[in-house]
Coordinates of C-alpha atoms in Angstrom, one line a residue:
Chain L
M314 CA 84.0 19.9 96.9
F315 CA 83.2 19.6 100.6
R316 CA 82.5 22.8 102.6
N317 CA 82.8 21.6 106.1
V318 CA 83.9 18.6 108.1
A319 CA 80.4 17.0 108.1
E320 CA 80.3 17.0 104.4
L321 CA 83.9 15.6 104.2
V322 CA 82.9 12.6 106.4
E323 CA 79.8 12.1 104.5
L324 CA 81.6 12.0 101.3
A325 CA 84.2 9.6 102.7
E326 CA 81.8 7.2 104.3
S327 CA 79.3 7.2 101.4
Q328 CA 82.3 6.2 99.0
G329 CA 83.9 3.8 101.4
K330 CA 87.2 5.9 101.2
P331 CA 89.5 7.4 103.7
I332 CA 89.6 11.2 104.1
S333 CA 92.9 11.4 102.4
H334 CA 91.5 9.9 99.1
V335 CA 88.6 12.3 99.2
M336 CA 91.0 15.2 99.4
I337 CA 93.3 13.8 96.6
E338 CA 90.3 13.5 94.4
A339 CA 88.9 17.0 95.1
E340 CA 92.5 18.4 94.4
M341 CA 92.5 16.8 90.9
K342 CA 89.2 18.3 90.1
V343 CA 90.1 21.7 91.4
S344 CA 93.5 22.0 89.9
Q345 CA 92.9 19.9 86.9
R346 CA 96.1 17.9 87.5
T347 CA 96.8 14.3 87.5
R348 CA 97.0 12.2 90.8
E349 CA 100.6 11.6 90.0
E350 CA 101.4 15.4 89.9
I351 CA 99.6 16.0 93.1
M352 CA 101.2 13.0 94.9
N353 CA 104.7 14.2 93.7
Q354 CA 104.0 17.7 95.2
M355 CA 103.2 16.3 98.6
Y356 CA 106.1 13.8 98.4
N357 CA 108.2 16.8 98.0
N358 CA 106.6 18.5 101.1
L359 CA 107.2 15.3 103.1
D360 CA 110.8 15.3 102.3
V361 CA 111.3 19.0 103.3
M362 CA 109.5 18.1 106.6
E363 CA 111.6 15.0 107.2
K364 CA 114.8 17.2 106.7
A365 CA 113.6 19.7 109.2
V366 CA 112.7 17.1 111.8
Q367 CA 116.3 15.6 111.4
R368 CA 117.9 19.0 111.5
G369 CA 116.1 20.0 114.7
L370 CA 116.9 16.7 116.4
T371 CA 120.6 16.5 115.4
E372 CA 121.9 20.0 114.6
D373 CA 122.7 22.8 117.1
I374 CA 119.8 25.1 116.1
R375 CA 119.8 28.6 117.5
S376 CA 117.5 31.3 116.3
H377 CA 118.9 34.7 115.3
S378 CA 117.6 36.4 118.4
G379 CA 119.1 33.5 120.6
L380 CA 115.6 33.1 122.2
T381 CA 115.0 29.5 121.1
G382 CA 116.7 26.3 119.8
G383 CA 118.1 23.1 121.3
D384 CA 115.0 22.1 123.2
A385 CA 114.1 19.2 120.7
K386 CA 117.7 17.7 121.3
R387 CA 117.4 18.3 125.0
L388 CA 114.1 16.2 125.1
Q389 CA 115.7 13.3 123.1
T390 CA 118.6 13.2 125.6
Y391 CA 116.3 13.2 128.5
M392 CA 114.4 10.3 126.9
Q393 CA 117.6 8.4 126.6
E394 CA 118.9 9.0 130.0
K395 CA 116.0 9.1 132.3
P396 CA 112.8 7.0 133.1
Y397 CA 110.4 9.5 131.3
L398 CA 106.8 9.5 132.3
S399 CA 104.5 10.4 129.4
G400 CA 105.2 7.6 126.8
E401 CA 107.5 7.3 123.9
T402 CA 105.2 8.2 120.9
L403 CA 103.9 11.3 122.9
L404 CA 107.5 12.6 123.9
N405 CA 108.8 11.9 120.3
A406 CA 105.8 14.0 119.0
V407 CA 106.6 16.7 121.2
S408 CA 110.3 16.7 120.5
M409 CA 109.9 16.3 116.8
S410 CA 107.4 19.2 116.6
T411 CA 109.7 21.3 118.7
A412 CA 112.4 20.4 116.2
V413 CA 110.7 21.7 113.1
N414 CA 109.3 24.9 114.8
E415 CA 113.0 25.5 116.1
V416 CA 114.2 25.3 112.5
N417 CA 111.6 27.6 111.4
A418 CA 112.6 30.2 114.2
A419 CA 116.2 30.0 112.8
M420 CA 115.0 30.8 109.3
G421 CA 115.4 27.3 108.1
T422 CA 113.4 25.7 105.3
I423 CA 110.0 24.3 106.4
V424 CA 106.6 23.7 105.1
A425 CA 103.9 26.0 106.3
T426 CA 101.4 23.6 107.8
P427 CA 99.0 25.4 107.9
T428 CA 101.3 28.5 108.7
A429 CA 104.9 28.7 109.6
G430 CA 104.2 29.5 113.2
A431 CA 102.4 26.2 113.6
C432 CA 104.6 24.2 111.2
G433 CA 105.9 21.7 113.8
I434 CA 102.7 19.8 114.9
V435 CA 101.7 18.0 111.7
P436 CA 105.2 16.7 110.7
G437 CA 106.2 16.1 114.4
T438 CA 103.3 13.8 115.1
L439 CA 103.6 12.2 111.6
F440 CA 107.3 11.2 112.3
A441 CA 106.6 10.2 115.8
V442 CA 103.5 8.0 115.1
S443 CA 105.3 6.5 112.1
K444 CA 107.9 5.1 114.4
K445 CA 105.1 3.2 116.1
L446 CA 103.0 2.2 113.0
N447 CA 105.5 1.7 110.4
P448 CA 103.5 3.2 107.5
T449 CA 104.6 3.2 103.8
R450 CA 105.9 6.4 102.2
E451 CA 102.4 6.7 100.4
E452 CA 100.6 6.2 103.8
M453 CA 102.7 9.1 105.2
V454 CA 101.7 11.3 102.3
N455 CA 98.1 10.2 102.9
F456 CA 98.5 11.7 106.4
L457 CA 99.4 15.1 105.0
F458 CA 96.4 14.9 102.7
T459 CA 94.0 14.0 105.6
A460 CA 95.7 16.9 107.7
G461 CA 95.2 19.3 104.7
A462 CA 91.5 18.3 104.3
I463 CA 90.8 19.4 108.0
G464 CA 92.7 22.5 107.5
Y465 CA 90.9 23.4 104.3
C466 CA 87.6 23.2 106.2
I467 CA 88.9 25.3 109.3
A468 CA 90.6 27.9 106.9
N469 CA 87.3 28.4 104.9
N470 CA 85.1 28.5 107.8
A471 CA 87.1 30.1 110.4
F472 CA 90.8 31.0 110.1
I473 CA 94.3 29.6 110.4
S474 CA 96.5 32.6 111.2
G475 CA 97.3 34.1 114.5
A476 CA 96.9 37.7 113.3
A477 CA 93.4 36.9 112.2
G478 CA 92.1 34.5 115.0
G479 CA 94.7 34.3 117.7
C480 CA 96.9 31.1 118.2
Q481 CA 93.7 28.9 118.6
A482 CA 93.4 29.5 114.8
E483 CA 97.0 28.8 114.2
V484 CA 98.3 26.2 116.6
G485 CA 94.9 25.1 117.1
S486 CA 94.1 24.2 113.4
A487 CA 97.4 22.4 113.2
T488 CA 96.6 20.4 116.2
A489 CA 93.1 19.5 114.9
M490 CA 94.7 18.6 111.6
A491 CA 97.2 16.3 113.1
A492 CA 94.7 14.6 115.4
A493 CA 92.6 13.7 112.4
A494 CA 95.5 12.5 110.4
I495 CA 96.8 10.1 113.4
V496 CA 93.4 8.6 113.5
E497 CA 93.3 7.8 110.0
M498 CA 96.9 6.3 110.0
A499 CA 96.0 4.3 113.0
G500 CA 93.1 2.7 111.2
G501 CA 90.3 4.8 112.6
T502 CA 87.1 5.8 110.6
P503 CA 86.6 9.2 109.1
E504 CA 84.0 9.9 111.8
Q505 CA 86.6 9.2 114.5
S506 CA 89.0 11.5 112.7
A507 CA 86.2 14.2 112.9
Q508 CA 85.8 13.5 116.6
A509 CA 89.5 13.9 117.0
V510 CA 89.4 17.3 115.5
A511 CA 86.6 18.4 117.7
I512 CA 88.4 17.1 120.9
A513 CA 91.7 18.6 119.9
L514 CA 90.3 22.0 118.8
K515 CA 88.2 22.5 121.9
N516 CA 91.2 22.4 124.0
M517 CA 92.8 25.1 122.0
L518 CA 89.8 27.5 122.2
G519 CA 90.6 31.0 123.5
L520 CA 94.3 30.8 122.8
V521 CA 95.8 34.1 122.2
C522 CA 98.6 35.0 119.8
D523 CA 101.2 37.1 122.1
P524 CA 104.6 36.6 120.4
V525 CA 107.3 38.1 122.6
A526 CA 109.0 40.9 120.5
G527 CA 106.7 40.0 117.6
L528 CA 108.8 37.0 116.8
V529 CA 107.6 33.5 116.0
E530 CA 109.5 31.9 118.9
V531 CA 108.3 32.6 122.4
P532 CA 105.7 31.2 123.0
C533 CA 105.3 29.6 119.5
V534 CA 107.8 26.8 119.9
K535 CA 106.4 25.5 123.1
R536 CA 102.8 25.8 121.8
N537 CA 103.9 23.6 118.8
A538 CA 105.3 21.0 121.3
M539 CA 102.1 21.0 123.5
G540 CA 99.9 21.1 120.3
A541 CA 101.5 17.8 119.3
A542 CA 100.8 16.3 122.7
I543 CA 97.1 17.3 122.5
A544 CA 96.8 16.0 119.0
T545 CA 98.2 12.7 120.0
V546 CA 96.0 12.3 122.9
A547 CA 92.9 13.5 121.1
A548 CA 93.5 10.9 118.5
D549 CA 93.7 8.2 121.1
M550 CA 90.6 9.4 122.8
A551 CA 88.7 9.4 119.4
L552 CA 90.1 5.9 118.5
A553 CA 88.7 4.7 121.8
G554 CA 85.3 5.6 120.8
I555 CA 85.1 8.9 122.7
K556 CA 82.8 11.5 121.1
S557 CA 82.6 15.3 121.3
V558 CA 79.2 16.5 122.6
I559 CA 79.5 19.6 120.4
P560 CA 79.8 18.6 116.7
T561 CA 83.0 19.4 114.9
D562 CA 81.7 22.0 112.6
E563 CA 80.1 23.9 115.6
V564 CA 83.4 23.7 117.5
I565 CA 85.1 25.4 114.4
L566 CA 82.4 28.0 114.3
A567 CA 82.9 28.6 118.1
M568 CA 86.6 29.1 117.4
Y569 CA 85.7 31.5 114.6
R570 CA 83.4 33.5 116.9
I571 CA 85.9 33.6 119.8
G572 CA 88.5 34.9 117.4
C573 CA 86.3 37.6 116.1
T574 CA 85.6 39.0 119.5
M575 CA 89.2 38.7 120.5
P576 CA 90.9 42.2 121.1
T577 CA 93.6 43.2 118.5
A578 CA 96.2 43.4 121.3
L579 CA 95.9 39.5 121.6
K580 CA 96.2 38.9 117.9
E581 CA 100.0 38.9 116.9
T582 CA 100.5 42.4 117.5
A583 CA 102.8 41.9 120.4
Q584 CA 100.8 44.3 122.5
G585 CA 99.2 42.0 125.0
G586 CA 99.7 38.6 126.8
L587 CA 103.2 37.1 127.2
A588 CA 104.5 39.9 124.8
A589 CA 103.5 42.5 127.4
T590 CA 105.0 40.8 130.5
Q591 CA 107.9 42.5 132.1
T592 CA 110.3 39.9 130.7
G593 CA 108.7 40.1 127.3
R594 CA 109.1 43.8 127.1
Q595 CA 112.9 43.6 128.2
I596 CA 113.5 41.0 125.5
E597 CA 111.8 43.2 123.0
A598 CA 113.9 46.3 124.1
K599 CA 117.1 44.3 123.9
I600 CA 116.5 42.9 120.4
F601 CA 115.2 46.0 118.7
G602 CA 117.1 48.6 120.8
V603 CA 113.8 50.4 121.7
P604 CA 110.5 48.9 122.9
L605 CA 108.4 48.6 119.7
N606 CA 104.9 49.2 121.1
Q607 CA 105.1 51.8 123.8
Chain Y
M826 CA 85.9 29.6 99.6
K827 CA 89.0 31.7 100.3
Y828 CA 91.3 28.6 100.2
K829 CA 90.8 26.3 97.1
S830 CA 93.8 23.9 97.2
V831 CA 95.2 21.5 99.8
F832 CA 98.5 22.9 99.0
D833 CA 97.2 26.2 100.3
I834 CA 97.0 24.4 103.6
I835 CA 100.1 22.0 103.4
G836 CA 102.6 24.5 101.8
P837 CA 104.2 26.5 100.6
V838 CA 107.7 25.2 101.1
M839 CA 109.4 28.3 102.6
V840 CA 112.3 29.9 104.6
G841 CA 110.9 30.7 108.2
P842 CA 109.8 32.1 110.4
S843 CA 106.4 33.5 109.4
S844 CA 104.0 32.2 106.5
S845 CA 102.2 35.7 106.7
H846 CA 105.1 37.9 107.3
T847 CA 107.9 36.2 105.3
A848 CA 106.4 34.0 102.6
G849 CA 103.4 36.2 102.1
A850 CA 105.5 39.3 101.9
A851 CA 107.8 37.6 99.4
R852 CA 104.8 36.6 97.2
I853 CA 103.5 40.2 97.1
G854 CA 106.9 41.4 96.1
R855 CA 107.1 38.6 93.3
V856 CA 103.6 39.6 91.9
A857 CA 104.7 43.2 91.7
R858 CA 107.8 42.1 89.8
T859 CA 105.9 39.9 87.5
V860 CA 103.4 42.5 86.6
F861 CA 106.1 45.0 86.2
G862 CA 107.7 42.6 83.7
R863 CA 111.4 43.3 84.3
E864 CA 114.0 44.1 87.1
P865 CA 113.2 47.6 88.5
K866 CA 115.8 50.3 89.1
R867 CA 113.9 51.5 92.3
A868 CA 111.5 50.0 94.7
V869 CA 109.6 51.8 97.4
I870 CA 107.9 49.4 100.0
T871 CA 105.4 50.6 102.5
F872 CA 104.3 48.4 105.3
Y873 CA 101.0 48.8 107.1
G874 CA 99.5 47.2 110.3
S875 CA 101.1 44.1 111.7
F876 CA 103.8 44.3 108.8
A877 CA 104.8 47.8 109.9
K878 CA 105.0 46.6 113.6
T879 CA 106.9 43.5 113.3
Y880 CA 108.7 43.2 109.9
K881 CA 112.1 43.4 111.5
G882 CA 111.8 40.2 113.5
H883 CA 110.1 38.4 110.6
G884 CA 112.4 39.5 107.9
S885 CA 109.3 40.9 106.0
D886 CA 111.5 43.6 104.4
V887 CA 114.1 41.0 103.3
A888 CA 111.4 38.7 101.8
T889 CA 109.6 41.5 100.0
V890 CA 113.0 42.4 98.3
A891 CA 113.6 38.8 97.6
G892 CA 110.2 38.7 95.9
I893 CA 111.2 41.7 93.8
L894 CA 114.3 39.9 92.8
D895 CA 111.9 37.1 91.6
F896 CA 112.9 34.6 94.4
D897 CA 110.5 32.0 95.4
T898 CA 109.4 31.5 99.0
Y899 CA 112.0 28.8 99.6
D900 CA 114.9 30.4 98.0
L901 CA 117.9 30.4 100.3
R902 CA 119.2 33.6 99.0
M903 CA 116.3 35.3 100.7
K904 CA 118.4 36.3 103.7
D905 CA 120.8 38.2 101.4
S906 CA 118.2 39.9 99.3
F907 CA 119.2 43.5 100.2
E908 CA 122.8 42.8 99.3
I909 CA 121.8 41.1 96.0
A910 CA 119.6 44.2 95.2
K911 CA 122.4 46.5 95.8
E912 CA 124.7 44.6 93.5
R913 CA 122.2 44.6 90.8
G914 CA 121.9 48.4 91.2
I915 CA 118.2 48.4 92.6
E916 CA 117.6 51.1 95.0
V917 CA 115.2 50.0 97.9
I918 CA 113.4 52.5 100.1
L919 CA 111.5 51.2 103.0
R920 CA 108.6 53.0 104.8
T921 CA 106.1 52.2 107.4
S922 CA 102.7 53.7 107.8
D923 CA 100.1 54.2 110.6
E924 CA 97.3 54.5 108.2
M925 CA 94.4 52.1 108.7
T926 CA 94.1 49.4 106.2
D927 CA 91.3 46.6 105.7
H928 CA 93.7 43.8 106.5
P929 CA 96.5 43.9 109.2
N930 CA 99.2 42.5 106.9
T931 CA 99.2 45.0 104.0
S932 CA 102.2 46.2 101.8
R933 CA 102.4 48.5 98.9
I934 CA 105.1 48.2 96.5
Q935 CA 106.1 51.0 93.9
L936 CA 108.5 49.7 91.1
S937 CA 110.1 51.9 88.6
D938 CA 112.8 52.4 86.1
D939 CA 113.4 54.7 83.1
Q940 CA 110.7 53.0 81.1
G941 CA 107.8 53.5 83.7
S942 CA 106.5 52.7 87.1
L943 CA 104.0 50.4 88.7
E944 CA 102.2 50.4 92.1
V945 CA 100.8 47.2 93.7
A946 CA 99.1 46.7 97.1
G947 CA 98.6 43.2 98.5
V948 CA 97.6 41.6 101.8
S949 CA 98.9 38.3 103.3
I950 CA 95.9 36.5 104.5
G951 CA 97.5 33.6 106.3
G952 CA 99.5 30.4 105.6
G953 CA 101.4 32.2 102.9
K954 CA 98.4 33.0 100.9
I955 CA 98.0 36.5 99.4
E956 CA 95.5 38.7 97.7
I957 CA 96.4 41.6 95.4
T958 CA 93.9 44.4 96.3
E959 CA 95.2 47.1 94.0
I960 CA 97.2 47.8 90.9
N961 CA 98.0 51.3 89.7
G962 CA 95.1 52.6 91.7
F963 CA 92.8 50.0 90.3
P964 CA 91.0 48.1 93.1
L965 CA 90.8 44.3 92.4
K966 CA 90.4 40.9 94.0
L967 CA 93.2 38.6 92.8
S968 CA 93.5 35.3 94.6
G969 CA 96.6 34.0 92.8
N970 CA 95.0 30.6 92.6
A971 CA 94.6 30.6 88.8
H972 CA 96.6 31.5 85.8
T973 CA 95.8 35.2 85.4
L974 CA 96.1 37.6 82.5
M975 CA 96.3 41.2 83.2
V976 CA 95.7 43.7 80.4
L977 CA 96.1 47.4 80.6
H978 CA 94.4 49.2 77.8
E979 CA 92.6 52.3 76.8
D980 CA 88.8 52.3 77.7
R981 CA 87.2 52.0 74.3
Y982 CA 84.3 49.9 73.1
G983 CA 85.2 46.4 71.9
M984 CA 88.2 45.9 74.0
I985 CA 87.0 43.2 76.1
A986 CA 85.4 41.3 73.1
A987 CA 88.8 41.6 71.2
V988 CA 90.7 40.1 74.2
S989 CA 88.2 37.3 74.8
N990 CA 88.1 36.4 71.0
I991 CA 91.7 35.6 71.2
L992 CA 91.3 33.5 74.2
T993 CA 88.5 31.6 72.4
K994 CA 90.7 31.0 69.5
Y995 CA 93.4 29.4 71.8
E996 CA 90.6 27.5 73.7
I997 CA 91.4 29.1 77.0
N998 CA 88.2 29.3 79.3
I999 CA 87.6 32.3 81.5
G1000 CA 86.8 31.4 85.2
H1001 CA 86.5 34.9 86.6
M1002 CA 87.0 38.5 85.1
E1003 CA 87.1 41.9 86.6
V1004 CA 87.3 45.2 84.7
S1005 CA 87.9 48.6 86.1
R1006 CA 88.9 52.1 84.8
R1007 CA 90.1 55.3 86.2
D1008 CA 87.5 57.3 84.3
R1009 CA 85.2 56.9 81.4
G1010 CA 87.7 56.9 78.3
D1011 CA 90.7 56.7 80.3
E1012 CA 93.2 53.9 81.2
A1013 CA 91.6 50.7 82.1
L1014 CA 92.6 47.2 83.4
M1015 CA 91.1 43.7 82.7
V1016 CA 92.0 40.9 85.2
I1017 CA 91.1 37.6 83.7
E1018 CA 91.4 34.4 85.6
V1019 CA 91.6 31.4 83.2
D1020 CA 91.6 27.7 83.6
S1021 CA 94.8 26.8 81.7
E1022 CA 98.1 28.2 80.8
V1023 CA 98.2 31.3 78.5
G1024 CA 101.0 30.7 76.1
E1025 CA 103.4 33.0 74.4
G1026 CA 101.2 33.1 71.2
A1027 CA 98.1 34.2 72.9
V1028 CA 99.9 37.0 74.8
E1029 CA 101.6 38.4 71.6
E1030 CA 98.2 38.4 69.7
I1031 CA 96.6 40.3 72.7
E1032 CA 99.6 42.8 72.8
Q1033 CA 99.0 43.6 69.0
I1034 CA 95.3 44.6 69.5
P1035 CA 95.2 48.4 69.0
H1036 CA 94.9 50.5 72.2
I1037 CA 96.5 47.8 74.4
R1038 CA 99.1 49.2 76.6
G1039 CA 100.5 46.2 78.4
V1040 CA 100.0 42.4 79.1
S1041 CA 101.3 40.3 81.9
V1042 CA 100.5 36.8 83.1
L1043 CA 100.6 35.5 86.6
L1044 CA 101.1 31.9 87.4
P1045 CA 99.1 30.2 90.2
T1046 CA 100.9 30.3 93.4

């Protein structure tokens, strides 16, 4: 089994395989299960993700608190009615990632990727990029294995939860995972996937976890949206041959060290950042009757 | 390596909104239920750290009760778990504690009925993954990645050999094992992570070893 991104890329390139195949074979070894069993489990995850994207884009999603919902649809309507600026694939990625995270906030069914708070980015970019690249269902499942391989490296060398490392660990790792998977689906090399990870994660460093009223809604939904945008652009940059000056595993280590030195108030405790703004406190008081952390 | 499988990263399929606070909480509840081995009459749940501060918004209470009802992370009945527990005659008591714990997302679950009681402590480490840190006061490190056999027994010579002989007979390979006891000669616990499924036959044979008090099997999450 690979222990970091450098070993993963080395394995893929020495065997002439994409990252997804290295991950599938490693999983077969670790779990002692057949390729078919593993593929089927991931096909099931893909189905759940697809349903969440569809629900978020078509239904009137509203979270229990009333704080989030409806923005994914709003963006799709805008794209149909206005001469939008940023590009179709990018805005689809943003909209679809928002869709999944809105479903999550409304206590709908999702796949934690790598967590529930960041569950929009990987499926959102997957279905957006699929519109452009027309992959087979198997290639879509491979997208998830590549994303999973990167998440595996980040989780084992740093962290993937906001409570442990801030939002850089949560939305940041999902963004890096998606960037690598987009590169592979678009025909890039394992090394280019690794570069996309570094470029994406760098732009998430220092991101704090400051959920208003402690809920996975504000700012989580919009951070999923922008994570999808960063993942897509980082993939394009890597595919263009742009490289990160700091090697990927060192970026992951930097993320870990930043998270370790981050104060607890900024790690999902709802004691700092946006949660501690005047409006954040008012929302908290309204939802729970009394301010939680005062 | 804390995370062993790609499905620790892409997964679990779950009801939102938080993998740590909802799915992880449900899984800790379900482990407690599995080790208890039956539906309890009473459940006392204590939340620490971030669980204590944010459980309302994340439904960690609802999720933990769902786990105690043996529901999976994606079970849509999760949101109604308190009502379902009430219908089934389970008394649920919820507490929060300011006590410092090693991990911010910690919960402690006490299950009981006329036949006995059990106390399990667990932490939710992110992405829906959990670790069980204590059972009935025995500290342990249980990842939930492997088929796991838990054997409560009297602390006497030959107990470990007797259990492992049965595993040998069924060709079950031990990957990791922890033993702990309250005091010399007192109650002890063996936690054995194995590489393959532990069938009914093996469990029954282990239960029949003299001085064994209870056996339960946890499936990988």
